[in-house]
Amino acid sequence: MDYKKMVNNAYNKYVKDWCGVRGYTPSNVDPEIGINGECYVCISEFERNEFQDEEYMSSILSDSEFALWQCRGEFKNIFLNSLISRIYFRQKAGQFSECPRCGRTMDSHLSHNSLSRRATIYVCSSCGTLEALEDAPFAEIAKMPIEDWEFAQNVSYDID
């Protein structure tokens, strides 16, 4: 199981649990407008909140799924590294469309972009400057973790 499948699986169980507690079935709830003025959260909000709650996750996952969930940090790092590898190979082929860090359009000339200090990929020159400032000894700017970069925030999940 990879990280994306882990989140999808847990989210599907969360939706069934949310509906079951309220006496609904998932097919009765419109995921956009809910039912009776309430709705379950979207998958990205779930990943940031409920998915991080150990007590809740142990209540909806099987023992083997929960054992894997406890290693979610390692799974997420592998997942992010695979996405970074895909970006690297696209950039190596000359495809510079969006900055993986901020999502803005990158310059089509390689030399006008910056090699990231956080991953072996290029980012736009503005993000390259920000990374340099984050690393400056006098800086009071927190380093932006890779999981907060635009490419990691806009990963689409497949929902059953």
PDB file of N, CA and C in Angstrom, residues 69-128:
ATOM      1  N   TRP A  69      -0.738   2.604   9.202  1.00  0.00           N
ATOM      2  CA  TRP A  69      -1.002   4.023   9.458  1.00  0.00           C
ATOM      3  C   TRP A  69       0.054   4.610  10.396  1.00  0.00           C
ATOM      4  N   GLN A  70       0.484   3.814  11.369  1.00  0.00           N
ATOM      5  CA  GLN A  70       1.490   4.298  12.315  1.00  0.00           C
ATOM      6  C   GLN A  70       2.816   4.625  11.625  1.00  0.00           C
ATOM      7  N   CYS A  71       3.029   4.115  10.424  1.00  0.00           N
ATOM      8  CA  CYS A  71       4.227   4.410   9.631  1.00  0.00           C
ATOM      9  C   CYS A  71       3.936   5.443   8.549  1.00  0.00           C
ATOM     10  N   ARG A  72       2.863   6.211   8.697  1.00  0.00           N
ATOM     11  CA  ARG A  72       2.421   7.138   7.655  1.00  0.00           C
ATOM     12  C   ARG A  72       3.474   8.170   7.283  1.00  0.00           C
ATOM     13  N   GLY A  73       4.308   8.578   8.227  1.00  0.00           N
ATOM     14  CA  GLY A  73       5.362   9.551   7.920  1.00  0.00           C
ATOM     15  C   GLY A  73       6.330   9.021   6.886  1.00  0.00           C
ATOM     16  N   GLU A  74       6.744   7.769   7.056  1.00  0.00           N
ATOM     17  CA  GLU A  74       7.650   7.147   6.098  1.00  0.00           C
ATOM     18  C   GLU A  74       6.965   6.961   4.744  1.00  0.00           C
ATOM     19  N   PHE A  75       5.688   6.547   4.782  1.00  0.00           N
ATOM     20  CA  PHE A  75       4.932   6.388   3.537  1.00  0.00           C
ATOM     21  C   PHE A  75       4.812   7.727   2.817  1.00  0.00           C
ATOM     22  N   LYS A  76       4.551   8.806   3.576  1.00  0.00           N
ATOM     23  CA  LYS A  76       4.391  10.119   2.955  1.00  0.00           C
ATOM     24  C   LYS A  76       5.708  10.577   2.343  1.00  0.00           C
ATOM     25  N   ASN A  77       6.842  10.332   3.019  1.00  0.00           N
ATOM     26  CA  ASN A  77       8.140  10.716   2.460  1.00  0.00           C
ATOM     27  C   ASN A  77       8.421   9.981   1.159  1.00  0.00           C
ATOM     28  N   ILE A  78       8.109   8.702   1.103  1.00  0.00           N
ATOM     29  CA  ILE A  78       8.302   7.927  -0.122  1.00  0.00           C
ATOM     30  C   ILE A  78       7.422   8.489  -1.231  1.00  0.00           C
ATOM     31  N   PHE A  79       6.179   8.804  -0.893  1.00  0.00           N
ATOM     32  CA  PHE A  79       5.233   9.363  -1.858  1.00  0.00           C
ATOM     33  C   PHE A  79       5.738  10.704  -2.390  1.00  0.00           C
ATOM     34  N   LEU A  80       6.160  11.598  -1.501  1.00  0.00           N
ATOM     35  CA  LEU A  80       6.662  12.908  -1.931  1.00  0.00           C
ATOM     36  C   LEU A  80       7.918  12.760  -2.782  1.00  0.00           C
ATOM     37  N   ASN A  81       8.807  11.846  -2.395  1.00  0.00           N
ATOM     38  CA  ASN A  81      10.024  11.625  -3.188  1.00  0.00           C
ATOM     39  C   ASN A  81       9.704  11.101  -4.580  1.00  0.00           C
ATOM     40  N   SER A  82       8.666  10.271  -4.697  1.00  0.00           N
ATOM     41  CA  SER A  82       8.294   9.786  -6.033  1.00  0.00           C
ATOM     42  C   SER A  82       7.741  10.930  -6.876  1.00  0.00           C
ATOM     43  N   LEU A  83       6.976  11.835  -6.268  1.00  0.00           N
ATOM     44  CA  LEU A  83       6.480  12.998  -7.006  1.00  0.00           C
ATOM     45  C   LEU A  83       7.626  13.914  -7.421  1.00  0.00           C
ATOM     46  N   ILE A  84       8.592  14.107  -6.528  1.00  0.00           N
ATOM     47  CA  ILE A  84       9.763  14.926  -6.844  1.00  0.00           C
ATOM     48  C   ILE A  84      10.540  14.306  -8.002  1.00  0.00           C
ATOM     49  N   SER A  85      10.665  12.985  -8.011  1.00  0.00           N
ATOM     50  CA  SER A  85      11.357  12.309  -9.117  1.00  0.00           C
ATOM     51  C   SER A  85      10.649  12.558 -10.445  1.00  0.00           C
ATOM     52  N   ARG A  86       9.319  12.508 -10.435  1.00  0.00           N
ATOM     53  CA  ARG A  86       8.568  12.780 -11.657  1.00  0.00           C
ATOM     54  C   ARG A  86       8.810  14.206 -12.140  1.00  0.00           C
ATOM     55  N   ILE A  87       8.826  15.149 -11.213  1.00  0.00           N
ATOM     56  CA  ILE A  87       9.082  16.550 -11.564  1.00  0.00           C
ATOM     57  C   ILE A  87      10.488  16.682 -12.126  1.00  0.00           C
ATOM     58  N   TYR A  88      11.451  16.024 -11.494  1.00  0.00           N
ATOM     59  CA  TYR A  88      12.854  16.072 -11.944  1.00  0.00           C
ATOM     60  C   TYR A  88      12.966  15.610 -13.399  1.00  0.00           C
ATOM     61  N   PHE A  89      12.356  14.481 -13.714  1.00  0.00           N
ATOM     62  CA  PHE A  89      12.468  13.951 -15.074  1.00  0.00           C
ATOM     63  C   PHE A  89      11.736  14.823 -16.089  1.00  0.00           C
ATOM     64  N   ARG A  90      10.600  15.401 -15.692  1.00  0.00           N
ATOM     65  CA  ARG A  90       9.921  16.341 -16.596  1.00  0.00           C
ATOM     66  C   ARG A  90      10.792  17.558 -16.846  1.00  0.00           C
ATOM     67  N   GLN A  91      11.401  18.080 -15.790  1.00  0.00           N
ATOM     68  CA  GLN A  91      12.263  19.259 -15.946  1.00  0.00           C
ATOM     69  C   GLN A  91      13.499  18.914 -16.770  1.00  0.00           C
ATOM     70  N   LYS A  92      14.049  17.742 -16.556  1.00  0.00           N
ATOM     71  CA  LYS A  92      15.225  17.318 -17.325  1.00  0.00           C
ATOM     72  C   LYS A  92      14.892  17.238 -18.814  1.00  0.00           C
ATOM     73  N   ALA A  93      13.641  16.926 -19.133  1.00  0.00           N
ATOM     74  CA  ALA A  93      13.184  16.863 -20.522  1.00  0.00           C
ATOM     75  C   ALA A  93      12.825  18.246 -21.066  1.00  0.00           C
ATOM     76  N   GLY A  94      13.022  19.278 -20.244  1.00  0.00           N
ATOM     77  CA  GLY A  94      12.774  20.642 -20.700  1.00  0.00           C
ATOM     78  C   GLY A  94      11.377  21.161 -20.441  1.00  0.00           C
ATOM     79  N   GLN A  95      10.619  20.471 -19.605  1.00  0.00           N
ATOM     80  CA  GLN A  95       9.254  20.903 -19.316  1.00  0.00           C
ATOM     81  C   GLN A  95       9.237  21.706 -18.016  1.00  0.00           C
ATOM     82  N   PHE A  96       9.178  23.015 -18.135  1.00  0.00           N
ATOM     83  CA  PHE A  96       9.102  23.904 -16.982  1.00  0.00           C
ATOM     84  C   PHE A  96       7.784  24.648 -17.050  1.00  0.00           C
ATOM     85  N   SER A  97       6.748  24.105 -16.460  1.00  0.00           N
ATOM     86  CA  SER A  97       5.457  24.784 -16.535  1.00  0.00           C
ATOM     87  C   SER A  97       5.170  25.539 -15.242  1.00  0.00           C
ATOM     88  N   GLU A  98       4.936  24.830 -14.160  1.00  0.00           N
ATOM     89  CA  GLU A  98       4.607  25.470 -12.896  1.00  0.00           C
ATOM     90  C   GLU A  98       5.697  25.204 -11.872  1.00  0.00           C
ATOM     91  N   CYS A  99       5.935  26.200 -11.040  1.00  0.00           N
ATOM     92  CA  CYS A  99       6.892  26.043  -9.954  1.00  0.00           C
ATOM     93  C   CYS A  99       6.318  25.027  -8.969  1.00  0.00           C
ATOM     94  N   PRO A 100       7.075  23.985  -8.629  1.00  0.00           N
ATOM     95  CA  PRO A 100       6.544  22.987  -7.709  1.00  0.00           C
ATOM     96  C   PRO A 100       6.329  23.527  -6.295  1.00  0.00           C
ATOM     97  N   ARG A 101       6.991  24.628  -5.975  1.00  0.00           N
ATOM     98  CA  ARG A 101       6.880  25.199  -4.637  1.00  0.00           C
ATOM     99  C   ARG A 101       5.683  26.142  -4.499  1.00  0.00           C
ATOM    100  N   CYS A 102       5.494  27.067  -5.459  1.00  0.00           N
ATOM    101  CA  CYS A 102       4.433  28.073  -5.318  1.00  0.00           C
ATOM    102  C   CYS A 102       3.320  27.933  -6.352  1.00  0.00           C
ATOM    103  N   GLY A 103       3.569  27.208  -7.425  1.00  0.00           N
ATOM    104  CA  GLY A 103       2.553  27.005  -8.454  1.00  0.00           C
ATOM    105  C   GLY A 103       2.525  28.058  -9.549  1.00  0.00           C
ATOM    106  N   ARG A 104       3.343  29.109  -9.410  1.00  0.00           N
ATOM    107  CA  ARG A 104       3.370  30.140 -10.454  1.00  0.00           C
ATOM    108  C   ARG A 104       4.121  29.607 -11.671  1.00  0.00           C
ATOM    109  N   THR A 105       3.906  30.242 -12.808  1.00  0.00           N
ATOM    110  CA  THR A 105       4.549  29.839 -14.048  1.00  0.00           C
ATOM    111  C   THR A 105       6.056  30.054 -13.953  1.00  0.00           C
ATOM    112  N   MET A 106       6.818  29.047 -14.360  1.00  0.00           N
ATOM    113  CA  MET A 106       8.273  29.144 -14.358  1.00  0.00           C
ATOM    114  C   MET A 106       8.745  29.649 -15.706  1.00  0.00           C
ATOM    115  N   ASP A 107       9.937  30.194 -15.725  1.00  0.00           N
ATOM    116  CA  ASP A 107      10.540  30.667 -16.961  1.00  0.00           C
ATOM    117  C   ASP A 107      10.927  29.461 -17.812  1.00  0.00           C
ATOM    118  N   SER A 108      10.715  29.546 -19.092  1.00  0.00           N
ATOM    119  CA  SER A 108      11.038  28.423 -19.976  1.00  0.00           C
ATOM    120  C   SER A 108      12.540  28.251 -20.155  1.00  0.00           C
ATOM    121  N   HIS A 109      13.343  29.246 -19.778  1.00  0.00           N
ATOM    122  CA  HIS A 109      14.805  29.144 -19.836  1.00  0.00           C
ATOM    123  C   HIS A 109      15.319  28.624 -18.498  1.00  0.00           C
ATOM    124  N   LEU A 110      15.966  27.491 -18.521  1.00  0.00           N
ATOM    125  CA  LEU A 110      16.466  26.853 -17.311  1.00  0.00           C
ATOM    126  C   LEU A 110      17.266  27.811 -16.439  1.00  0.00           C
ATOM    127  N   SER A 111      18.125  28.602 -17.025  1.00  0.00           N
ATOM    128  CA  SER A 111      19.010  29.479 -16.253  1.00  0.00           C
ATOM    129  C   SER A 111      18.273  30.603 -15.539  1.00  0.00           C
ATOM    130  N   HIS A 112      17.009  30.831 -15.874  1.00  0.00           N
ATOM    131  CA  HIS A 112      16.235  31.891 -15.224  1.00  0.00           C
ATOM    132  C   HIS A 112      15.499  31.374 -13.988  1.00  0.00           C
ATOM    133  N   ASN A 113      15.586  30.081 -13.730  1.00  0.00           N
ATOM    134  CA  ASN A 113      14.964  29.468 -12.563  1.00  0.00           C
ATOM    135  C   ASN A 113      16.063  29.157 -11.536  1.00  0.00           C
ATOM    136  N   SER A 114      15.678  28.596 -10.420  1.00  0.00           N
ATOM    137  CA  SER A 114      16.638  28.293  -9.359  1.00  0.00           C
ATOM    138  C   SER A 114      16.597  26.812  -9.008  1.00  0.00           C
ATOM    139  N   LEU A 115      17.772  26.250  -8.756  1.00  0.00           N
ATOM    140  CA  LEU A 115      17.826  24.885  -8.244  1.00  0.00           C
ATOM    141  C   LEU A 115      17.447  24.947  -6.770  1.00  0.00           C
ATOM    142  N   SER A 116      16.460  24.174  -6.378  1.00  0.00           N
ATOM    143  CA  SER A 116      15.981  24.206  -5.008  1.00  0.00           C
ATOM    144  C   SER A 116      17.061  23.745  -4.040  1.00  0.00           C
ATOM    145  N   ARG A 117      17.035  24.299  -2.856  1.00  0.00           N
ATOM    146  CA  ARG A 117      17.927  23.874  -1.778  1.00  0.00           C
ATOM    147  C   ARG A 117      17.318  22.714  -1.004  1.00  0.00           C
ATOM    148  N   ARG A 118      16.061  22.382  -1.277  1.00  0.00           N
ATOM    149  CA  ARG A 118      15.349  21.348  -0.519  1.00  0.00           C
ATOM    150  C   ARG A 118      15.205  20.033  -1.280  1.00  0.00           C
ATOM    151  N   ALA A 119      15.224  20.109  -2.614  1.00  0.00           N
ATOM    152  CA  ALA A 119      15.057  18.917  -3.444  1.00  0.00           C
ATOM    153  C   ALA A 119      15.815  19.149  -4.744  1.00  0.00           C
ATOM    154  N   THR A 120      16.151  18.093  -5.421  1.00  0.00           N
ATOM    155  CA  THR A 120      16.937  18.214  -6.657  1.00  0.00           C
ATOM    156  C   THR A 120      16.047  18.534  -7.854  1.00  0.00           C
ATOM    157  N   ILE A 121      15.311  19.621  -7.740  1.00  0.00           N
ATOM    158  CA  ILE A 121      14.442  20.107  -8.812  1.00  0.00           C
ATOM    159  C   ILE A 121      14.553  21.625  -8.868  1.00  0.00           C
ATOM    160  N   TYR A 122      14.076  22.169  -9.972  1.00  0.00           N
ATOM    161  CA  TYR A 122      14.093  23.621 -10.127  1.00  0.00           C
ATOM    162  C   TYR A 122      12.800  24.229  -9.609  1.00  0.00           C
ATOM    163  N   VAL A 123      12.934  25.425  -9.051  1.00  0.00           N
ATOM    164  CA  VAL A 123      11.803  26.233  -8.616  1.00  0.00           C
ATOM    165  C   VAL A 123      11.941  27.587  -9.296  1.00  0.00           C
ATOM    166  N   CYS A 124      10.912  28.409  -9.263  1.00  0.00           N
ATOM    167  CA  CYS A 124      11.011  29.731  -9.880  1.00  0.00           C
ATOM    168  C   CYS A 124      12.043  30.573  -9.127  1.00  0.00           C
ATOM    169  N   SER A 125      12.493  31.630  -9.744  1.00  0.00           N
ATOM    170  CA  SER A 125      13.535  32.448  -9.121  1.00  0.00           C
ATOM    171  C   SER A 125      13.060  33.076  -7.813  1.00  0.00           C
ATOM    172  N   SER A 126      11.789  33.425  -7.699  1.00  0.00           N
ATOM    173  CA  SER A 126      11.265  33.978  -6.441  1.00  0.00           C
ATOM    174  C   SER A 126      11.369  32.964  -5.305  1.00  0.00           C
ATOM    175  N   CYS A 127      11.006  31.716  -5.590  1.00  0.00           N
ATOM    176  CA  CYS A 127      11.099  30.680  -4.566  1.00  0.00           C
ATOM    177  C   CYS A 127      12.554  30.358  -4.238  1.00  0.00           C
ATOM    178  N   GLY A 128      13.420  30.419  -5.235  1.00  0.00           N
ATOM    179  CA  GLY A 128      14.847  30.221  -4.982  1.00  0.00           C
ATOM    180  C   GLY A 128      15.381  31.286  -4.037  1.00  0.00           C
TER     181      GLY A 128
END
